[in-house]
XYZ file of C-alpha atoms in Angstrom:
533
model
C -7.445 -37.812 2.405
C -3.938 -37.529 1.106
C -3.093 -34.663 -1.171
C -0.040 -34.114 -3.378
C 2.715 -32.956 -1.075
C 3.107 -29.685 -2.892
C -0.675 -28.936 -2.803
C -1.710 -30.069 0.753
C -4.094 -28.283 3.058
C -1.760 -25.315 3.266
C -1.644 -24.973 -0.482
C -5.421 -24.995 -0.562
C -5.604 -22.379 2.183
C -3.117 -20.199 0.270
C -5.127 -20.548 -2.767
C -8.252 -19.619 -0.961
C -6.400 -16.717 0.512
C -5.316 -15.521 -3.076
C -8.937 -15.782 -4.261
C -10.314 -13.730 -1.287
C -7.522 -11.103 -1.799
C -8.204 -10.753 -5.392
C -11.938 -10.363 -4.749
C -11.441 -7.774 -2.057
C -8.993 -5.871 -4.412
C -11.441 -5.774 -7.170
C -14.958 -6.040 -5.920
C -15.451 -2.249 -6.011
C -12.865 -1.445 -8.718
C -12.993 1.780 -10.766
C -9.218 2.517 -11.410
C -6.870 5.190 -10.093
C -8.044 7.336 -7.109
C -7.119 10.631 -5.534
C -6.382 8.818 -2.233
C -2.735 9.246 -3.274
C -3.051 12.806 -4.470
C -1.983 13.192 -8.043
C 0.629 10.437 -7.932
C -1.602 7.499 -8.869
C -2.642 9.369 -12.122
C 0.970 10.381 -12.911
C 2.207 6.693 -12.495
C -0.632 5.649 -14.899
C 0.376 8.475 -17.320
C 4.148 7.846 -17.143
C 3.595 4.052 -17.583
C 1.497 4.816 -20.740
C 4.283 7.259 -22.145
C 6.902 4.514 -21.417
C 4.686 1.858 -23.072
C 4.390 4.005 -26.269
C 7.780 5.811 -26.423
C 10.165 3.683 -24.461
C 12.538 4.467 -21.691
C 13.951 7.775 -22.878
C 10.320 9.134 -23.197
C 10.189 9.469 -19.310
C 13.766 9.773 -18.314
C 13.711 13.606 -17.915
C 10.220 13.716 -16.199
C 11.161 14.130 -12.547
C 11.301 11.879 -9.519
C 7.991 9.871 -10.028
C 9.152 8.984 -13.588
C 12.403 7.312 -12.207
C 10.387 4.473 -10.579
C 11.029 2.373 -13.367
C 10.096 -1.014 -11.875
C 6.707 0.331 -11.004
C 6.217 1.929 -14.474
C 7.565 -0.996 -16.372
C 5.202 -3.354 -14.334
C 2.274 -1.278 -15.212
C 3.134 -1.001 -18.905
C 3.728 -4.779 -19.148
C 0.137 -5.255 -18.133
C -0.690 -2.619 -20.909
C 1.254 -4.850 -23.344
C -0.426 -7.990 -22.281
C -4.069 -6.899 -21.799
C -4.281 -3.522 -23.594
C -4.508 0.019 -22.130
C -7.343 0.110 -19.509
C -8.124 0.937 -15.884
C -7.981 -2.862 -15.098
C -4.528 -3.281 -16.625
C -3.288 -0.274 -14.954
C -4.069 -1.818 -11.615
C -2.813 -5.222 -12.500
C 0.728 -4.757 -11.316
C -0.427 -3.584 -7.911
C -2.898 -6.321 -7.430
C -0.241 -8.975 -8.450
C 2.180 -7.467 -5.977
C -0.356 -7.664 -3.224
C -1.042 -11.326 -3.946
C 2.619 -12.232 -4.128
C 3.339 -10.377 -0.726
C 0.745 -12.799 0.770
C 2.872 -15.722 -0.350
C 6.140 -13.963 0.796
C 4.540 -13.404 4.279
C 3.554 -17.076 4.464
C 7.129 -18.115 3.551
C 8.672 -15.761 6.247
C 6.268 -17.145 8.873
C 7.148 -20.712 7.794
C 10.855 -20.191 7.918
C 10.861 -18.390 11.191
C 8.143 -20.424 12.991
C 6.155 -23.054 11.169
C 3.432 -23.473 8.492
C 0.549 -22.754 10.781
C 2.247 -19.461 11.813
C 2.857 -18.736 8.087
C -0.677 -19.345 6.912
C -2.238 -17.386 9.891
C 0.232 -14.506 9.223
C -0.576 -14.555 5.584
C -4.379 -14.514 6.261
C -3.860 -11.500 8.576
C -1.971 -9.605 5.917
C -4.492 -10.509 3.192
C -7.211 -8.929 5.210
C -5.407 -5.611 6.078
C -7.403 -2.782 4.869
C -4.515 -0.510 3.812
C -2.939 -3.426 1.961
C -6.219 -4.195 0.120
C -7.180 -0.572 -0.730
C -3.716 0.270 -2.054
C -3.479 -2.793 -4.164
C -5.800 -1.504 -7.049
C -5.133 2.250 -6.788
C -2.236 2.202 -9.193
C 0.240 3.431 -6.562
C 3.750 2.495 -5.376
C 3.145 1.405 -1.907
C 1.738 -2.121 -2.700
C 4.647 -3.130 -4.859
C 6.948 -1.581 -2.150
C 5.499 -3.944 0.457
C 6.465 -6.884 -1.978
C 10.049 -5.635 -2.453
C 10.546 -4.921 1.315
C 9.217 -8.398 2.235
C 11.362 -10.153 -0.298
C 14.488 -8.216 1.123
C 13.584 -9.519 4.568
C 12.784 -13.104 3.469
C 16.095 -13.445 1.543
C 18.018 -11.957 4.549
C 16.367 -14.471 6.936
C 17.126 -17.269 4.548
C 20.705 -16.116 4.192
C 20.951 -16.571 7.875
C 18.951 -19.721 8.484
C 19.121 -21.750 5.220
C 21.354 -24.940 4.916
C 22.505 -24.038 1.410
C 22.564 -21.185 -1.014
C 23.163 -18.768 1.762
C 25.631 -16.719 -0.358
C 22.870 -16.242 -3.021
C 20.245 -15.232 -0.583
C 22.500 -12.545 1.025
C 23.306 -11.128 -2.458
C 19.668 -11.131 -3.403
C 18.748 -9.367 -0.103
C 21.338 -6.561 -0.553
C 20.339 -6.209 -4.275
C 16.652 -5.872 -3.583
C 17.185 -3.486 -0.587
C 18.641 -1.040 -3.224
C 16.838 -1.836 -6.506
C 13.603 -1.257 -4.703
C 14.334 2.482 -5.057
C 13.003 1.966 -8.642
C 9.665 1.125 -6.975
C 9.867 3.860 -4.336
C 12.678 5.340 -2.291
C 10.830 4.483 0.805
C 12.409 1.176 0.787
C 15.454 2.686 2.366
C 13.535 3.070 5.548
C 14.089 -0.542 6.035
C 17.844 -0.092 6.601
C 17.540 0.412 10.514
C 16.142 -3.186 10.669
C 18.768 -4.494 8.269
C 21.511 -3.023 10.296
C 20.032 -4.397 13.591
C 19.689 -7.928 12.194
C 23.192 -7.911 10.654
C 24.784 -6.560 13.749
C 22.986 -9.061 15.996
C 24.043 -12.102 13.967
C 27.605 -10.702 13.609
C 27.884 -10.509 17.352
C 26.456 -14.009 17.637
C 28.532 -15.619 14.984
C 31.628 -13.386 15.210
C 34.108 -13.888 12.325
C 32.081 -16.724 10.694
C 29.259 -14.360 9.783
C 31.560 -11.428 8.432
C 31.941 -12.801 4.881
C 28.188 -13.087 4.635
C 27.743 -9.520 5.522
C 30.157 -8.690 2.738
C 27.947 -10.630 0.297
C 24.937 -8.579 1.378
C 26.836 -5.313 0.636
C 28.062 -6.859 -2.601
C 24.514 -7.227 -3.619
C 23.733 -3.707 -2.479
C 26.531 -2.375 -4.627
C 25.245 -4.385 -7.589
C 21.871 -2.527 -6.964
C 23.652 0.761 -6.920
C 25.223 -0.205 -10.174
C 21.772 -0.779 -11.702
C 20.561 2.622 -10.565
C 23.665 4.184 -12.123
C 23.015 2.439 -15.494
C 19.447 3.797 -15.502
C 20.821 7.227 -14.825
C 23.322 7.055 -17.538
C 20.841 5.530 -20.050
C 18.519 8.505 -19.322
C 21.300 10.961 -19.853
C 21.058 12.027 -16.305
C 24.400 10.947 -14.784
C 25.187 7.813 -12.742
C 24.144 9.265 -9.350
C 20.966 11.030 -10.605
C 18.302 8.811 -9.106
C 19.960 8.709 -5.659
C 20.695 12.593 -5.608
C 17.238 13.295 -7.035
C 15.425 11.401 -4.210
C 17.726 12.908 -1.580
C 17.313 16.535 -2.748
C 13.561 16.187 -3.195
C 12.813 14.865 0.327
C 15.283 17.155 1.992
C 13.601 20.196 0.526
C 10.302 19.673 2.306
C 9.280 22.979 3.709
C 9.006 23.145 7.619
C 9.445 19.449 8.153
C 8.145 18.128 11.471
C 8.109 14.863 13.322
C 5.376 12.630 12.233
C 5.648 9.833 14.823
C 2.357 10.641 16.680
C 0.472 10.776 13.399
C 1.383 7.115 12.806
C 0.370 6.322 16.375
C -3.030 7.870 15.567
C -3.417 5.734 12.533
C -2.318 2.525 14.375
C -4.447 3.265 17.507
C -7.467 5.266 16.606
C -8.322 6.864 19.957
C -12.074 7.394 19.244
C -12.417 3.555 18.644
C -11.076 2.894 22.298
C -13.303 5.677 23.765
C -16.408 4.233 22.044
C -15.421 0.749 22.927
C -14.771 1.722 26.582
C -18.084 3.344 27.011
C -19.842 0.182 25.354
C -18.072 -2.211 27.624
C -19.037 -0.125 30.664
C -22.805 -0.176 29.491
C -22.674 -3.898 29.053
C -21.032 -4.604 32.460
C -23.358 -2.093 34.371
C -26.672 -2.737 32.697
C -25.962 -6.155 31.135
C -27.930 -4.908 28.175
C -27.898 -6.060 24.552
C -28.046 -2.380 23.546
C -24.480 -1.951 24.899
C -23.220 -4.972 23.281
C -24.712 -3.956 19.935
C -23.233 -0.552 20.206
C -19.831 -2.249 20.758
C -20.253 -4.167 17.565
C -21.343 -0.933 15.733
C -17.925 0.711 16.559
C -16.225 -1.947 14.729
C -18.496 -2.537 11.866
C -19.732 0.925 11.026
C -16.929 3.420 10.980
C -19.132 6.163 9.431
C -20.896 7.466 12.465
C -19.654 5.286 15.307
C -16.287 6.995 15.401
C -15.422 10.432 14.013
C -11.646 10.020 14.012
C -11.928 6.439 12.417
C -13.972 7.801 9.555
C -11.884 11.072 8.941
C -8.733 9.342 8.438
C -7.313 6.315 6.728
C -6.527 4.288 9.826
C -5.395 0.644 10.045
C -8.528 -0.387 12.250
C -7.890 -2.933 14.805
C -4.527 -3.913 13.549
C -2.519 -1.735 15.792
C -4.274 -2.980 18.980
C -3.951 -6.589 17.666
C -0.189 -6.181 17.075
C 0.285 -4.491 20.511
C -1.485 -7.347 22.241
C 0.454 -9.907 20.164
C 3.725 -8.434 21.181
C 2.723 -8.448 24.891
C 1.628 -12.157 24.701
C 4.829 -13.261 22.804
C 7.010 -11.406 25.374
C 5.169 -12.949 28.139
C 5.634 -16.412 26.602
C 9.133 -15.328 25.583
C 8.698 -16.683 22.099
C 12.008 -15.700 20.548
C 10.448 -16.198 17.001
C 8.992 -12.706 17.337
C 12.411 -11.008 17.512
C 12.934 -10.509 13.658
C 9.275 -9.285 12.903
C 9.539 -7.093 16.105
C 12.887 -5.646 14.880
C 11.233 -5.031 11.537
C 8.115 -3.315 12.955
C 9.403 -1.217 15.822
C 12.686 0.434 14.456
C 11.007 1.022 10.963
C 8.112 2.903 12.725
C 10.515 4.848 14.887
C 12.576 5.910 11.918
C 9.491 6.830 9.829
C 8.222 8.914 12.548
C 11.432 10.376 14.061
C 14.263 9.707 11.616
C 16.134 12.100 9.333
C 16.217 12.344 5.520
C 19.695 13.768 5.809
C 22.833 12.017 6.840
C 24.719 15.343 7.579
C 22.213 17.150 9.870
C 18.796 16.269 11.331
C 15.852 16.912 8.917
C 12.807 15.128 10.114
C 10.851 13.130 7.405
C 8.188 15.879 6.960
C 5.375 13.845 5.478
C 3.180 10.892 6.618
C 0.384 8.884 5.027
C -1.221 5.876 6.293
C -0.405 3.908 3.241
C 3.353 4.391 3.942
C 2.831 1.903 6.876
C 2.836 -0.956 4.318
C 6.578 -1.106 4.844
C 5.900 -2.617 8.231
C 2.443 -3.917 7.978
C 3.725 -7.450 6.930
C 5.699 -7.428 10.200
C 2.672 -6.595 12.272
C 0.895 -9.454 10.368
C 3.589 -11.926 11.335
C 3.460 -10.768 14.946
C -0.233 -11.254 15.070
C 0.123 -14.747 13.318
C 2.855 -15.908 15.620
C 0.716 -14.918 18.740
C -2.324 -16.951 17.322
C -0.042 -19.966 16.440
C 1.480 -19.975 19.885
C -1.929 -19.673 21.518
C -3.351 -22.523 19.526
C -0.363 -24.767 19.993
C -0.640 -24.749 23.733
C -1.475 -28.445 24.973
C -5.060 -28.431 25.949
C -7.554 -31.202 25.920
C -11.430 -31.501 25.449
C -13.385 -28.332 26.062
C -10.352 -26.236 26.721
C -9.100 -27.017 23.286
C -12.469 -26.275 21.742
C -12.766 -22.911 23.467
C -9.193 -21.816 22.497
C -10.123 -22.510 18.710
C -13.421 -20.592 19.349
C -11.646 -17.621 20.911
C -9.076 -17.462 17.928
C -11.829 -17.744 15.400
C -13.866 -15.022 17.031
C -10.836 -12.725 17.110
C -9.930 -13.328 13.572
C -13.558 -12.809 12.620
C -13.679 -9.535 14.384
C -10.488 -8.383 12.690
C -11.859 -9.477 9.380
C -15.192 -7.817 9.840
C -13.607 -4.590 10.889
C -11.152 -4.732 8.078
C -13.957 -5.324 5.459
C -16.000 -2.385 6.819
C -12.858 -0.140 6.591
C -12.302 -1.274 2.971
C -15.913 -0.555 2.003
C -15.696 2.870 3.718
C -12.454 3.890 1.999
C -13.601 2.573 -1.411
C -16.940 4.281 -1.228
C -15.120 7.620 -0.236
C -12.898 7.398 -3.197
C -15.824 6.509 -5.491
C -17.521 9.702 -4.214
C -14.420 11.776 -5.393
C -13.998 10.087 -8.872
C -17.768 9.933 -9.522
C -17.779 13.053 -11.856
C -14.637 11.839 -13.656
C -16.321 8.569 -14.459
C -19.386 10.387 -15.872
C -17.183 12.749 -17.847
C -15.161 9.762 -19.243
C -18.449 8.147 -20.337
C -19.117 11.243 -22.402
C -15.703 11.475 -23.907
C -15.691 7.828 -24.841
C -18.584 8.527 -27.147
C -16.484 11.036 -29.082
C -14.528 10.024 -32.290
C -11.227 8.627 -31.415
C -9.198 11.313 -32.989
C -10.799 14.066 -31.080
C -8.468 16.478 -29.231
C -9.459 16.735 -25.569
C -7.735 19.488 -23.393
C -8.284 18.863 -19.697
C -7.282 20.006 -16.312
C -8.717 16.786 -14.863
C -7.060 13.415 -14.851
C -9.341 11.608 -17.324
C -6.734 9.766 -19.294
C -6.962 6.553 -17.220
C -10.599 6.542 -17.428
C -10.773 6.803 -21.262
C -7.805 4.430 -21.877
C -5.765 7.195 -23.581
C -7.660 6.607 -26.790
C -7.928 10.255 -27.503
C -5.377 13.140 -28.048
C -5.223 14.180 -24.386
C -3.532 17.558 -23.873
C -3.066 19.877 -20.794
C -5.221 22.927 -21.016
C -3.248 25.757 -22.548
C -2.079 28.457 -20.214
C -3.979 31.739 -20.281
C -1.376 33.768 -22.095
C -1.591 31.289 -25.144
C -5.316 31.052 -24.745
C -7.421 30.334 -27.719
C -4.594 30.352 -30.260
C -3.738 26.772 -29.423
C -7.282 25.573 -29.969
C -9.125 24.752 -33.187
C -12.821 24.335 -34.001
C -14.088 20.968 -32.712
C -11.657 20.765 -29.801
C -13.159 19.657 -26.416
C -12.125 20.949 -23.040
C -12.721 19.525 -19.549
C -12.574 22.484 -17.198
C -13.488 23.341 -13.601
C -16.147 25.904 -13.013
C -15.016 29.523 -13.242
C -12.092 28.742 -15.555
C -11.170 31.908 -17.550
C -10.727 29.991 -20.747
C -14.428 29.444 -21.195
C -15.228 33.095 -21.497
C -11.988 33.992 -23.316
C -12.547 31.512 -26.099
C -16.325 31.547 -26.225
C -16.605 27.845 -25.279
C -19.954 26.105 -25.323
C -20.876 23.807 -22.400
C -21.905 20.414 -23.876
C -21.936 18.268 -20.710
C -22.083 18.471 -17.062
C -21.966 15.477 -14.782
C -24.890 14.911 -12.387
C -24.314 15.100 -8.624
C -23.084 11.985 -6.709
C -25.830 9.889 -5.358
C -26.983 11.087 -1.967
C -25.887 7.869 -0.198
C -22.232 8.712 -0.945
C -22.486 11.960 1.076
C -21.626 10.146 4.416
C -18.365 8.763 2.978
C -15.670 11.508 3.358
C -12.320 9.965 3.921
C -9.554 11.736 2.162
C -5.704 11.625 3.058
C -4.698 14.716 1.093
C -6.219 18.150 0.827
C -4.899 19.656 -2.442
C -6.143 17.378 -5.098
C -9.326 15.483 -6.054
C -12.217 17.817 -5.910
C -13.812 17.016 -9.311
C -17.477 17.891 -8.554
C -17.562 21.256 -10.476
C -15.975 20.054 -13.805
C -17.919 20.236 -17.134
C -17.093 19.497 -20.848
C -16.859 22.380 -23.371
C -16.394 22.503 -27.034
C -14.929 25.270 -29.236
C -17.479 25.669 -32.041
């Protein structure tokens, strides 16, 4: 059956991937989550302030408020679809789906369409990418900007025309991505390696193109300067604010081994090893079922796996893919390998200061989204190489069977992780959702003072204020004001507040989901609603 050349079987496969990605991003959706600390709530709040009051309303509000591409992206969804939890997440979900297309394009340019579609599928199933797509954070959009920077750099090197434009775009995006998150700068070791390699290979012929890349970067710096000037902060404000913020981390330490633990959860290997041993020695189904249990039930089969936001089997698959591609000496791996390894090393061992060594003193699994597209490409390339080997008859059948089985195992493990992470976050926000349900029944002009981030869950339809400090106390409040406070808050007794609502405890089945990647924010179980009579 012939299809339109622009919508052939690859187009159908991409469309199917987009549908699956959208479903996985939204099938258990409830809005922002404390998985990213308070940041996700602040992004939603700043975007709402920007939507209502314009650029200058947030220009003085610190480092998170300077991520204008992220904030404008969220506020654009506010403008199109109204203020709601769904519209807050829209920009992140769109970024995730577009990154799938970019990964496909990179795979196609470096290898072929088969490698592109497999790589896109591997990325679309990645648990960290899926989870962070709908939590109103900056890491999903960051993956899009980083992937676009890599794509345009590759096309500047390999395309037959428009090379100058691609180099300028790559340089521009490498800097302008700071307006999504400053973490995009951690891609520069890869950029330097690629530019240096092609300069050595092409010598003087390549030098003007490198100049175009840096021209694009200078244009990006110019845009950052314009934002700084427009916000009355000075032309270098955004760059210096990021540098000073991350350089001031107290007692910074090397984070490389933390990333290795997320990429290669040890307990998974230990459980798998014991299961394989049981299968071999006893040839029992019990051993085989235990092995599957490790992959499909992270709650009790793997303590480390359930206590941290790991990337499941992806690290192991990427390592195996690298070994396979090196053994075959498939040179198509070189660019994604240069993207993955140096970026990981810089994140784990690099410095936030150019004048003296200051380790990057923080690490979260979600930050790995800067190189997860590269891991997906390596895995996709290995599968493509494996399937393209010339085999006939049963050998060809079994090669496809092995590939389908491995992808199925990766997918099943990923879906189990996504479910576990989502259920864990649901357990944390469960009280907030109930409190928001109560607040939504109040008149829309009601003043609500709160120490909990309920704004995203009530659509900012109320006059939401921070709880007044103790020294101002009850003088700020008037009769009929509502307050959302944690248990033991002194304001309750000082102002004679009456408790009107307490959320019920989370369902017992949520008790076994306990993943959390920060320790200072997100315990909402003891909050209640009070009113000043």
